[in-house]
Short mmCIF file of C-alpha atoms and ligand atoms in Angstrom, two decimals:
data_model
loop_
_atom_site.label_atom_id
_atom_site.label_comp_id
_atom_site.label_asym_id
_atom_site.label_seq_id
_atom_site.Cartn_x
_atom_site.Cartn_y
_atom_site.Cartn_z
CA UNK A 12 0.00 0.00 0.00
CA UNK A 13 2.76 2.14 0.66
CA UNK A 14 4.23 1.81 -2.96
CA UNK A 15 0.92 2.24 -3.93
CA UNK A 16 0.30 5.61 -1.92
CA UNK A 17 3.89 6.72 -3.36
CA UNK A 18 3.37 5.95 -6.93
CA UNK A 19 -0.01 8.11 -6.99
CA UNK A 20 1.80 10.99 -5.63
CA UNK A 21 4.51 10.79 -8.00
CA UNK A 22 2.73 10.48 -10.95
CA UNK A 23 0.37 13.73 -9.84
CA UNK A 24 4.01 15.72 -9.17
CA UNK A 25 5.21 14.38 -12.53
CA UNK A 26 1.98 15.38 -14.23
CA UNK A 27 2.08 18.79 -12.31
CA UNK A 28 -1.48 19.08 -10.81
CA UNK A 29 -0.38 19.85 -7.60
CA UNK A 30 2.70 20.38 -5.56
CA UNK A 31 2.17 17.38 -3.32
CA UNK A 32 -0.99 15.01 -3.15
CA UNK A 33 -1.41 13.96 0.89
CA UNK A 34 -1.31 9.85 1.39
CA UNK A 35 -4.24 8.39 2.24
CA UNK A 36 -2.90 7.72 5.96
CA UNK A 37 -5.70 5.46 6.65
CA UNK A 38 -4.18 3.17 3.89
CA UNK A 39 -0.33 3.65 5.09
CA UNK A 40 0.87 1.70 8.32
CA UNK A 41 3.05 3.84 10.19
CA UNK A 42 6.72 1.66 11.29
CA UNK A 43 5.80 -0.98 14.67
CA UNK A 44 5.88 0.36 17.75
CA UNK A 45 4.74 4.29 16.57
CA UNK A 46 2.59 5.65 19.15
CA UNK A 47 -0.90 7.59 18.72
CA UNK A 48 -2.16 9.77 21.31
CA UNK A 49 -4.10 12.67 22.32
CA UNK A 50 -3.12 15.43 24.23
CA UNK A 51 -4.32 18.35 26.78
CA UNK A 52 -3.23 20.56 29.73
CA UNK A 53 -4.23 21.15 33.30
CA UNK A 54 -5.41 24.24 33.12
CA UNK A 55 -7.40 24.21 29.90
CA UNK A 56 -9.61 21.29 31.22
CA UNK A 57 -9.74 20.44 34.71
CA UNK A 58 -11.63 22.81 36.15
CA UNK A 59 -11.92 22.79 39.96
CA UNK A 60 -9.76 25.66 40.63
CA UNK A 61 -10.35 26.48 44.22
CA UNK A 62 -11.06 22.89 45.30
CA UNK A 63 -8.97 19.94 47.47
CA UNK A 64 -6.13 22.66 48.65
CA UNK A 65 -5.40 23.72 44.78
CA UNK A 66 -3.42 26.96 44.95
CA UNK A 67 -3.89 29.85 42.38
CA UNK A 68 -2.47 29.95 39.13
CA UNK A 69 -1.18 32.49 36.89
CA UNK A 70 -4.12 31.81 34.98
CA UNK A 71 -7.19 32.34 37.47
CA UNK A 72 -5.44 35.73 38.44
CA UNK A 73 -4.65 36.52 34.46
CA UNK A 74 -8.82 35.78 33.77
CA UNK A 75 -9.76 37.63 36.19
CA UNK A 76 -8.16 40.82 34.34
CA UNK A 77 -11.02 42.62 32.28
CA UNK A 78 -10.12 42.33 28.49
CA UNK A 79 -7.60 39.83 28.69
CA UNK A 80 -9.79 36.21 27.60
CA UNK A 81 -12.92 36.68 25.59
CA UNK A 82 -16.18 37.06 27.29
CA UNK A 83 -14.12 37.05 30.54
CA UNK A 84 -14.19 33.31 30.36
CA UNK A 85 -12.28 31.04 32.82
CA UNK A 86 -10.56 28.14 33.73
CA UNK A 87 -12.61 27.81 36.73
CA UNK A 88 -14.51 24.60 35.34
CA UNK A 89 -13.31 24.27 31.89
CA UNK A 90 -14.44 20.52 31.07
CA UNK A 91 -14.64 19.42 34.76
CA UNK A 92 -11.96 16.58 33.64
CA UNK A 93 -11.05 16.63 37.82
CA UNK A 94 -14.63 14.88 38.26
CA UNK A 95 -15.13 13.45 35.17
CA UNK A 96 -11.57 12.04 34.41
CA UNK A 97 -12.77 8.09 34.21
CA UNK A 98 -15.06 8.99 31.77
CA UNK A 99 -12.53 10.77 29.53
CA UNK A 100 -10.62 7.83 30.43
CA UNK A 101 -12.99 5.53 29.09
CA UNK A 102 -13.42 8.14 25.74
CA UNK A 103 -9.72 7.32 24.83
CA UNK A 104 -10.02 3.39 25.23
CA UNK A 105 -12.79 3.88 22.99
CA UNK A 106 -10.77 6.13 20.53
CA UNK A 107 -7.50 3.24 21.21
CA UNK A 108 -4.89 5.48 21.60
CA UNK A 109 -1.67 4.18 22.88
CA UNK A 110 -0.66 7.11 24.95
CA UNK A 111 -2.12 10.57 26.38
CA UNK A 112 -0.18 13.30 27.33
CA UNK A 113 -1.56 15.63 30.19
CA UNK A 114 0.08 18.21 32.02
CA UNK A 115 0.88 18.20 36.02
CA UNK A 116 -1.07 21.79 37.65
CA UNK A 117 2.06 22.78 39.73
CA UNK A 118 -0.54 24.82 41.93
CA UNK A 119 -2.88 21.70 42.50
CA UNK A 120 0.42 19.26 44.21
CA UNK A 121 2.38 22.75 45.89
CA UNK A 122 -0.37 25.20 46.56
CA UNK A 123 2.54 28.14 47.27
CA UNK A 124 4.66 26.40 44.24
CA UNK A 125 6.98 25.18 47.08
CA UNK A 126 7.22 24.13 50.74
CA UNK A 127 4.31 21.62 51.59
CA UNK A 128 2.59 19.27 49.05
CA UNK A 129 -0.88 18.70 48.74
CA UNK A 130 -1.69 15.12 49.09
CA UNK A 131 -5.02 15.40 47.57
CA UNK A 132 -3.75 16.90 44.48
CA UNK A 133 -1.34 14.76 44.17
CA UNK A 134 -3.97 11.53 44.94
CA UNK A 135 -6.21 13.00 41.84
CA UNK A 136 -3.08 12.24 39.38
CA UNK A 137 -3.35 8.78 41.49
CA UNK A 138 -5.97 8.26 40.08
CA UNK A 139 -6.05 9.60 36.59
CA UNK A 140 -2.71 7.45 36.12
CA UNK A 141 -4.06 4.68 37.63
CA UNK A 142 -7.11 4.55 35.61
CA UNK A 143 -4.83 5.25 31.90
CA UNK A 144 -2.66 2.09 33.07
CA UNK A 145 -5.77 -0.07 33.58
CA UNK A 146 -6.95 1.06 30.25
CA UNK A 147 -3.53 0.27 28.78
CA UNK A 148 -2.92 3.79 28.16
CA UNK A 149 0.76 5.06 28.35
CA UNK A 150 0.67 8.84 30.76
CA UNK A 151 2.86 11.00 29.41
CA UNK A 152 3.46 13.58 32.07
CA UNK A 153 4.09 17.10 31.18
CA UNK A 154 5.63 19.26 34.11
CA UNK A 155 4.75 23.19 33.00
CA UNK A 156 2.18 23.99 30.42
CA UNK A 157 1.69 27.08 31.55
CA UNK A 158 -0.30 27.58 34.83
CA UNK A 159 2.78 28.76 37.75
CA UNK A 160 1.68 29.06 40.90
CA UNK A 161 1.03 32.97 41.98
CA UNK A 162 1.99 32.41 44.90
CA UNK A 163 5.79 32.02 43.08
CA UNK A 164 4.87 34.89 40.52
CA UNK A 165 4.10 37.04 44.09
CA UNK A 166 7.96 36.26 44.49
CA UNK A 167 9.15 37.48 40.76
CA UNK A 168 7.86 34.34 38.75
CA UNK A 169 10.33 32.96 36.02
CA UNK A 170 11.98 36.67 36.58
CA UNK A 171 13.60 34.78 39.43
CA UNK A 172 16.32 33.03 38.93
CA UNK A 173 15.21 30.68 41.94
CA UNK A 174 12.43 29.75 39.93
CA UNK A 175 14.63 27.04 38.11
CA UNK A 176 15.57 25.90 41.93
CA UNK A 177 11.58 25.58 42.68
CA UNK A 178 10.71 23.99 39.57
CA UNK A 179 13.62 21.15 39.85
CA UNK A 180 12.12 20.51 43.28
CA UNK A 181 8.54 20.36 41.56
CA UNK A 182 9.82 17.62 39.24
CA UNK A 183 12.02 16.09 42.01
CA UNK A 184 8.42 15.73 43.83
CA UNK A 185 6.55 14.41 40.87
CA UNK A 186 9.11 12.30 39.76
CA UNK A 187 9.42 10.38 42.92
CA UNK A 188 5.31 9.62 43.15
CA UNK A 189 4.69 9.14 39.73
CA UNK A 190 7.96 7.82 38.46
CA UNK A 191 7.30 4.61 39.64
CA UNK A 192 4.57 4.35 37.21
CA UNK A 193 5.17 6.93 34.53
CA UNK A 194 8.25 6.77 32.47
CA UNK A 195 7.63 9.68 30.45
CA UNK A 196 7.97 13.12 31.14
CA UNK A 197 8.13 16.38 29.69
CA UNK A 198 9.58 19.45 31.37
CA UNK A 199 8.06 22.30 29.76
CA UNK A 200 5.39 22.80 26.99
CA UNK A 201 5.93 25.25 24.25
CA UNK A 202 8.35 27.53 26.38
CA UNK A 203 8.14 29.89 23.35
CA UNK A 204 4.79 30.49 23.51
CA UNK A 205 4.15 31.33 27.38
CA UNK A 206 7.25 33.46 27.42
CA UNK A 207 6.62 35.95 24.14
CA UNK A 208 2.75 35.87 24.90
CA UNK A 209 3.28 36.16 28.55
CA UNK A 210 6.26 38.74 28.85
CA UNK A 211 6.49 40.32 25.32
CA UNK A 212 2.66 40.65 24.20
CA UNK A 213 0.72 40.53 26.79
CA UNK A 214 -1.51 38.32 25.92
CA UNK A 215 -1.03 35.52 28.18
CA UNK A 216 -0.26 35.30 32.18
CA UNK A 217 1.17 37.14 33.92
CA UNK A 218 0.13 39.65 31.04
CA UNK A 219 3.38 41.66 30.66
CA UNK A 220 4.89 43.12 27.43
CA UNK A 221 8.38 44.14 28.86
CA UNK A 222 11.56 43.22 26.72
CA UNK A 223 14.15 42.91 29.83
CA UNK A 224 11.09 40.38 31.51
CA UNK A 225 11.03 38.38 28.44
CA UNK A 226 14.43 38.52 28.17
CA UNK A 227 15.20 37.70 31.83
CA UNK A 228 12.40 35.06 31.87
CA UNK A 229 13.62 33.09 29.08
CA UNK A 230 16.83 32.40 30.80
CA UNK A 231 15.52 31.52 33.61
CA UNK A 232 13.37 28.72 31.50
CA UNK A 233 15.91 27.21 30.34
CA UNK A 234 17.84 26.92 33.61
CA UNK A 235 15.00 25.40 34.82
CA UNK A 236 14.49 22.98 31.80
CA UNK A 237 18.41 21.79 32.49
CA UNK A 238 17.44 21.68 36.46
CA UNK A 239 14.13 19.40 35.74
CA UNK A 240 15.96 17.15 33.74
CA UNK A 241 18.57 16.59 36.19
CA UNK A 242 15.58 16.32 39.10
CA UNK A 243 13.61 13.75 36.80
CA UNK A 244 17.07 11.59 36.06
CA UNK A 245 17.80 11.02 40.11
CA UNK A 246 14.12 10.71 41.14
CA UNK A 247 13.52 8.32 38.13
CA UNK A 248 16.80 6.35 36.82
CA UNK A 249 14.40 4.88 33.35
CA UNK A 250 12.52 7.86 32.90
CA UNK A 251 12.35 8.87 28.91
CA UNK A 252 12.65 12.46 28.97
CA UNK A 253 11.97 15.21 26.78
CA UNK A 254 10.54 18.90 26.14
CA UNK A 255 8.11 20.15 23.56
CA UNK A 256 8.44 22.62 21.11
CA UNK A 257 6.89 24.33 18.61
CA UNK A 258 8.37 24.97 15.01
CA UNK A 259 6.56 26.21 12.29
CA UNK A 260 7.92 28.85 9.54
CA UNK A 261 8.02 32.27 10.60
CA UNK A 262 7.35 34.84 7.69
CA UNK A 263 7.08 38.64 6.79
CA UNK A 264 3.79 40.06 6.44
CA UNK A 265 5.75 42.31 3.49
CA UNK A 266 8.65 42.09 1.62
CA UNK A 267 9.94 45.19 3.14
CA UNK A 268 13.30 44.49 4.51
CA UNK A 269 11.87 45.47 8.24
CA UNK A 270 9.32 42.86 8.24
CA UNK A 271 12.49 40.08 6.76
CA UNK A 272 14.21 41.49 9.66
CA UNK A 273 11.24 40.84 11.77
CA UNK A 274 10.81 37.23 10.57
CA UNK A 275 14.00 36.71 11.28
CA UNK A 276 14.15 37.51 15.02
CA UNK A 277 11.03 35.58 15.74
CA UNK A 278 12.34 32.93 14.03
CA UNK A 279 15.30 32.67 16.19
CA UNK A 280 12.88 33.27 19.21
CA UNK A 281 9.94 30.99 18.39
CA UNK A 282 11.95 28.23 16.69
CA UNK A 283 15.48 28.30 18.00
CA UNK A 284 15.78 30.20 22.11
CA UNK A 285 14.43 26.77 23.74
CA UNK A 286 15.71 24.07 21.88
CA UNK A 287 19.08 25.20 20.53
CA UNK A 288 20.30 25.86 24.10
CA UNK A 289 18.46 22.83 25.28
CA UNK A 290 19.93 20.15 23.18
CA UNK A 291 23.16 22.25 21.48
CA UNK A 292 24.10 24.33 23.95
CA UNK A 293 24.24 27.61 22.79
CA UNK A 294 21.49 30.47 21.87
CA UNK A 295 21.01 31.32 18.52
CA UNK A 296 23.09 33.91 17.19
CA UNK A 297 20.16 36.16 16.45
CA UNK A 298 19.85 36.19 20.15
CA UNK A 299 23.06 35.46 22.03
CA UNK A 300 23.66 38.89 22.65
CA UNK A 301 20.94 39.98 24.15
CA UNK A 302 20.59 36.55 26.35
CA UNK A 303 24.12 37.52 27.49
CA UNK A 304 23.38 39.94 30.48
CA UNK A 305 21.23 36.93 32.18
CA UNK A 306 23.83 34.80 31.78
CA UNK A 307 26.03 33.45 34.50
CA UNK A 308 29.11 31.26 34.04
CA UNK A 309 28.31 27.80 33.52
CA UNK A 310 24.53 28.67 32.82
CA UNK A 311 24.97 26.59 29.41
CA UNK A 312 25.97 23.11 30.46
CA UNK A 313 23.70 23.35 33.18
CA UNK A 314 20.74 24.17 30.46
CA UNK A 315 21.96 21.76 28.33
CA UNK A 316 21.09 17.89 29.43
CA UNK A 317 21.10 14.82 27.56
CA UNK A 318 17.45 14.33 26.45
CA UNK A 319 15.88 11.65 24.95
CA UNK A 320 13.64 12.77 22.32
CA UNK A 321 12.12 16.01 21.10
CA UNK A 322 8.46 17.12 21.77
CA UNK A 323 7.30 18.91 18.37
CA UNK A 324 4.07 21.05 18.22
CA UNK A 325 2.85 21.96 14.61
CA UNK A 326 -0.06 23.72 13.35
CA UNK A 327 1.06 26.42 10.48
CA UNK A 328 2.58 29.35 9.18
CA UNK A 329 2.87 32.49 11.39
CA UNK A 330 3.47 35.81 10.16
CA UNK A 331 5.05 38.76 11.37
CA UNK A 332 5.59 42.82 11.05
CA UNK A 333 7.87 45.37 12.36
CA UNK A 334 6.85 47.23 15.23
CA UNK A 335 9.22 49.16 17.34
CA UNK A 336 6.88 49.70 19.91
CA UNK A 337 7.31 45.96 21.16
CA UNK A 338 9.33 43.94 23.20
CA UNK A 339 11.12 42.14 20.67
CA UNK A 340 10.72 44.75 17.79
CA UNK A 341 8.10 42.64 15.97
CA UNK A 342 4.41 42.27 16.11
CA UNK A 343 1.93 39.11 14.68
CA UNK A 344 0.41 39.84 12.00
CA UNK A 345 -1.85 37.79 9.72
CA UNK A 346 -1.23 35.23 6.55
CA UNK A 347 -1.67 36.89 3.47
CA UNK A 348 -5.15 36.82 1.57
CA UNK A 349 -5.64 33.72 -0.75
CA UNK A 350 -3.89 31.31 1.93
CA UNK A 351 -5.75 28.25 2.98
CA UNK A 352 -6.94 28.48 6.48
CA UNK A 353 -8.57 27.13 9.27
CA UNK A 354 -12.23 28.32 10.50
CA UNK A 355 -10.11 30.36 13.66
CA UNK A 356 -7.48 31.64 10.83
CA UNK A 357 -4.80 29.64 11.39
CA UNK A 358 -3.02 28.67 7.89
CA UNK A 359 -2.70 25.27 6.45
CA UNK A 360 0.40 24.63 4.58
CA UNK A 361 1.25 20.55 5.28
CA UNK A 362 4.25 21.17 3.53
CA UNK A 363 5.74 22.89 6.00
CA UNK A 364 4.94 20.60 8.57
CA UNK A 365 7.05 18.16 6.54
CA UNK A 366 9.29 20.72 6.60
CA UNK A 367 9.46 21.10 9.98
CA UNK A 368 10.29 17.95 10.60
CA UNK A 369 13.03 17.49 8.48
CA UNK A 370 14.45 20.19 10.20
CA UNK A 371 14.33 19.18 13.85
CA UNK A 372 15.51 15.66 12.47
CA UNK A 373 18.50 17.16 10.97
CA UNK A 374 19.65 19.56 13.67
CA UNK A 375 18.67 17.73 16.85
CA UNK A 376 19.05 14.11 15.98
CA UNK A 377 16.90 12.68 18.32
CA UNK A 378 13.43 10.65 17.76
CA UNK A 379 10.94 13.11 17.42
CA UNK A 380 7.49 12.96 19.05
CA UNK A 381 4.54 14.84 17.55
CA UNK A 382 2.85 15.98 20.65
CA UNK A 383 0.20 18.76 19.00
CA UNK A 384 -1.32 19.05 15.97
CA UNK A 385 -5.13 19.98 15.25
CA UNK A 386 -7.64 21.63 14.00
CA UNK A 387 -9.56 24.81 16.02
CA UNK A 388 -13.14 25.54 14.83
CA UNK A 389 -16.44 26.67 16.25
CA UNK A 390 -17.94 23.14 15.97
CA UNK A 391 -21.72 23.17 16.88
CA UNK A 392 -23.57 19.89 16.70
CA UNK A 393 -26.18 20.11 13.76
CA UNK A 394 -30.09 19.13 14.10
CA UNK A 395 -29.39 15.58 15.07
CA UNK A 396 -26.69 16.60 17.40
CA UNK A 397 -24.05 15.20 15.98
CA UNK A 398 -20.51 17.09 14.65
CA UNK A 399 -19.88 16.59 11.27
CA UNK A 400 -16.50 18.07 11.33
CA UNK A 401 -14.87 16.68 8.24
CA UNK A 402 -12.61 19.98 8.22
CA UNK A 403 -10.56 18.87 10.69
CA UNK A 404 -10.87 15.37 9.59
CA UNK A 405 -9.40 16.81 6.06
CA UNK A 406 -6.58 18.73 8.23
CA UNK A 407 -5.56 15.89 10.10
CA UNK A 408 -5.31 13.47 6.68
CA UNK A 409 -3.70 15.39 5.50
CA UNK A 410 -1.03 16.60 8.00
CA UNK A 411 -0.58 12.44 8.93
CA UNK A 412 -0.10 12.18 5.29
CA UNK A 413 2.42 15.29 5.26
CA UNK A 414 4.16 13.49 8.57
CA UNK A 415 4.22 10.33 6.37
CA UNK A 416 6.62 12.03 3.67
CA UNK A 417 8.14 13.38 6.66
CA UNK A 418 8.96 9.61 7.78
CA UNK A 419 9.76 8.66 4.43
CA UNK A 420 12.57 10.74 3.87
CA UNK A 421 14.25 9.81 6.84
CA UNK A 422 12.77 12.04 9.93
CA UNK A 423 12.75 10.13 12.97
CA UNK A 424 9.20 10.23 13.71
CA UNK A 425 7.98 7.52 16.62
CA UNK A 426 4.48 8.99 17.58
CA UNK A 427 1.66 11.47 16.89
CA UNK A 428 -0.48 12.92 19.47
CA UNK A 429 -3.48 15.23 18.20
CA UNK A 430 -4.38 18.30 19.97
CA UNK A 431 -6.88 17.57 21.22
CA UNK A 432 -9.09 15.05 23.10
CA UNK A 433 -11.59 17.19 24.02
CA UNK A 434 -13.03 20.91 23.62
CA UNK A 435 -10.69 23.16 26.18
CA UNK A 436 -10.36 26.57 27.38
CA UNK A 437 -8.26 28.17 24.23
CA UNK A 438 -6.64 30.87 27.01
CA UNK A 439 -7.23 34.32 25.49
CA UNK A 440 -10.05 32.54 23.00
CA UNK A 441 -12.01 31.00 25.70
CA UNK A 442 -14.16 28.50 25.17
CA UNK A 443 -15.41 29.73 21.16
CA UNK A 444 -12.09 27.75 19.41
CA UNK A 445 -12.78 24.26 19.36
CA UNK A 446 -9.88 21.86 19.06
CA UNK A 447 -11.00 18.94 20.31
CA UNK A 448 -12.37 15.44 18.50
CA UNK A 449 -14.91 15.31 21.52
CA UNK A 450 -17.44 17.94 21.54
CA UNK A 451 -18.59 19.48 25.45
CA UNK A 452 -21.47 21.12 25.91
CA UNK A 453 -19.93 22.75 28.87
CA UNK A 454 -23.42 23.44 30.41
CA UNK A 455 -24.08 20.15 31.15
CA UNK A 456 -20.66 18.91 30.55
CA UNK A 457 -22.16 16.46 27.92
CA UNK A 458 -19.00 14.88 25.57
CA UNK A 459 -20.26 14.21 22.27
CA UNK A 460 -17.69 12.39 19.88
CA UNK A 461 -17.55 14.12 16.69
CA UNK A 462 -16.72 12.25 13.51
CA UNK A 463 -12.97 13.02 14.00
CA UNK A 464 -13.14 10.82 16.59
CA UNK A 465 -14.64 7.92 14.86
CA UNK A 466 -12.16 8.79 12.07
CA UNK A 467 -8.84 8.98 14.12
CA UNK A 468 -10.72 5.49 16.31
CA UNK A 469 -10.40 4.11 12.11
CA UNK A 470 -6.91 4.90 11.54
CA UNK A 471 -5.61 4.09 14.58
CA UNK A 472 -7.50 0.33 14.35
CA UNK A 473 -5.91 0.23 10.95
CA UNK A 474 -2.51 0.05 12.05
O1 IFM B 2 -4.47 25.08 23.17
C1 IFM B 2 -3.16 25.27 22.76
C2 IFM B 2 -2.20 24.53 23.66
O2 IFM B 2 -2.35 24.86 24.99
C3 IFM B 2 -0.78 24.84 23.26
N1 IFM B 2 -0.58 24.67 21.84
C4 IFM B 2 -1.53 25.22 20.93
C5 IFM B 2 -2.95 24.83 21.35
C6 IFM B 2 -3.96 25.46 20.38
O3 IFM B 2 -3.84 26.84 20.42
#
């Protein structure tokens, strides 16, 4: 089948009908042992924000500011997961994923971020764990996606260089009551993202757009990435450890050479300021100099730890303008008219997911994980309630497909997880993006399967 799949597409290049023709991945086996999953975060579905001893995050404070998240939604209940985790459980046996990736809310197991755990925080991740290994689910365990506890921002947040000291203690903690029976972990999720949203735009917790924060901040992630690692590695000796990152091209909005020079930067910050000192030990040089006054000696090879595989979050295309008056000198700006895009926006280009993996493969050399990719929409079930969403079913095909070419010219691609299992809270969206191949109908918390799910259930099965 895979000749097959490989023939067609060469014979539409040779013809010239279209740049690239997506395999069929429902007719293409992916290489034994390649893992499918879903993936979500703490804060985006759990809800339960002021229950069991859960501390404050960055996020419930960050809601709470008028204008910063549409309708001045919340986290507060999101999808309830903390109550209704079997049956989301029981949702991915169904769908037969081989692995789900959830993130650890720092706030919920160390209500001040430090000091004294929580014990029944930590018993809910008991018993989320416990129910994904009786399912014969494999947790993937992401430390940070995003919600620090404000009880550490209240002491400078990632501006504070002890904040890599805290967070190592945070993994040491996790790693010693999970570790027995999670073997993956994940120290930070898209450190690019919280950082320029949260320190350079604005846009995200703590809501700051201050170049010397971000600056200062971005260290400090790092150091704490190279800390974690180290915490995992003694608290678990066969832990499999990585950190996820996005990539995705960065281009001008213009040709003018400010915008190139725009593109540039936030290509070197988006693509290059986590991983490259991560994994190569150094900063990209678009950036070394102004990382430099953050720096102490040493900072480096503490930052950079032997990992063992890279997280990779793709969606498509961003864009990018000059602006002076921000932190970095650039602003986002959107893909230019006659692109293909999303129902939110977003651009699809699957060649440059290909692209992006190609690239990772050949500077990182290590397996790569696909940890988020999917589809946002405002899904709405139709008379007979159900969610035709074959948009996102058309995204995803084709994106596996554009992962398959990936594979097939030699990326080191062992597992795709898609973003997401259910409907979230999309942070400054709220709830009106929908990513997820369950629908909730957060009223009554109802999940509804939409055919994405019956479609990933298909290729999954298939393999
Ligand atoms: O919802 C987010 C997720 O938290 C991080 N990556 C992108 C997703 C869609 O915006």
């Amino acid at each position: 089948m895979i000749l097959v799949n490989t023939l067609a597409r060469s014979i539409y290049r040779l013809k010239g009908k279209m740049k690239s023709i997506p395999l069929d991945p429902t007719t293409v086996r992916q290489p034994r042992g390649f893992t499918w999953g879903v993936s979500t975060s703490s804060y985006q579905i759990e809800g339960a924000t002021q229950e069991d001893g859960r501390g404050p995050s960055i996020w419930d404070i960050h809601c709470r500011r008028p204008g910063r998240v549409a309708r001045g939604e919340t986290g507060d209940v999101a999808c309830d997961h903390y109550h209704r985790f079997a049956e989301d459980v029981g949702l991915m046996r169904e769908l037969g994923v081989g692995a789900y990736r959830f993130s650890v809310a720092w706030p919920r197991v160390l209500p001040l971020g430090r000091g004294q755990p929580n014990e029944a925080g930590l018993a809910f991740y008991d018993r989320l764990i416990d129910a994904l290994l009786t399912a014969g689910i494999e947790p993937w365990l992401c430390l940070y996606h995003w919600d620090l506890p404000q009880a550490l921002e209240d002491l400078g947040g990632w501006g504070n260089r002890a904040c890599a000291t805290w967070f190592a203690d945070y993994a040491s903690l996790i790693g010693r009551r999970f570790g027995g029976r999670v073997k993956r972990f994940a120290t930070f999720n898209e450190p690019a993202v919280s950082t320029l949203f949260g320190y350079g735009f604005g846009w995200n917790a703590p809501g700051l757009s201050d170049r010397e924060a971000l600056l200062r901040t971005t260290h400090h992630v790092n150091l704490a990435h190279g800390r974690g690692v180290d915490a995992l590695r003694s608290a678990v000796p066969d832990a499999s450890i990585g950190a996820i990152h996005n990539r995705q091209p960065c281009r001008p909005g213009s040709p003018s050479i400010a915008d190139e020079a725009a593109a540039r930067l936030l290509d070197a910050y988006w693509n290059d300021a986590f991983p490259d000192p991560q994994i190569l030990g150094r900063y990209p040089p678009a950036l070394a100099g102004l990382m430099e006054p953050y720096q102490q000696a040493g900072d480096l090879d503490i930052i950079r730890r032997p990992i063992d595989w890279f997280g990779l979050n793709h969606y498509g295309p961003i864009y990018t303008k000059a602006d002076p008056d921000k932190a970095l000198g650039f602003a986002w700006t959107s893909a230019p008219n006659g692109a293909a895009h999303s129902e939110i926006g977003w651009q699809i280009e699957p060649e440059a997911f290909t692209q992006s993996l190609l690239t990772v493969h050949e500077r990182y050399h290590l397996p790569i994980h696909v940890l988020e990719n999917g589809y946002g929409a405002p899904d709405r079930p139709d008379e007979s309630g159900a969610i035709n969403d074959q948009r996102r079913i058309d995204y995803l095909a084709t994106y596996i497909g554009a992962m398959r070419d990936a594979i097939q010219r030699g990326a080191d691609v062992r597992g795709y997880f898609v973003w997401s299992l259910l409907d979230n809270f999309e942070w400054g969206s709220g709830y009106a993006d929908r990513f997820g191949l369950v629908y909730v109908d957060y009223p009554s918390q109802q999940r509804i399967p939409k055919a994405s799910f019956q479609w990933y259930a298909d290729l999954i099965r298939r393999q």
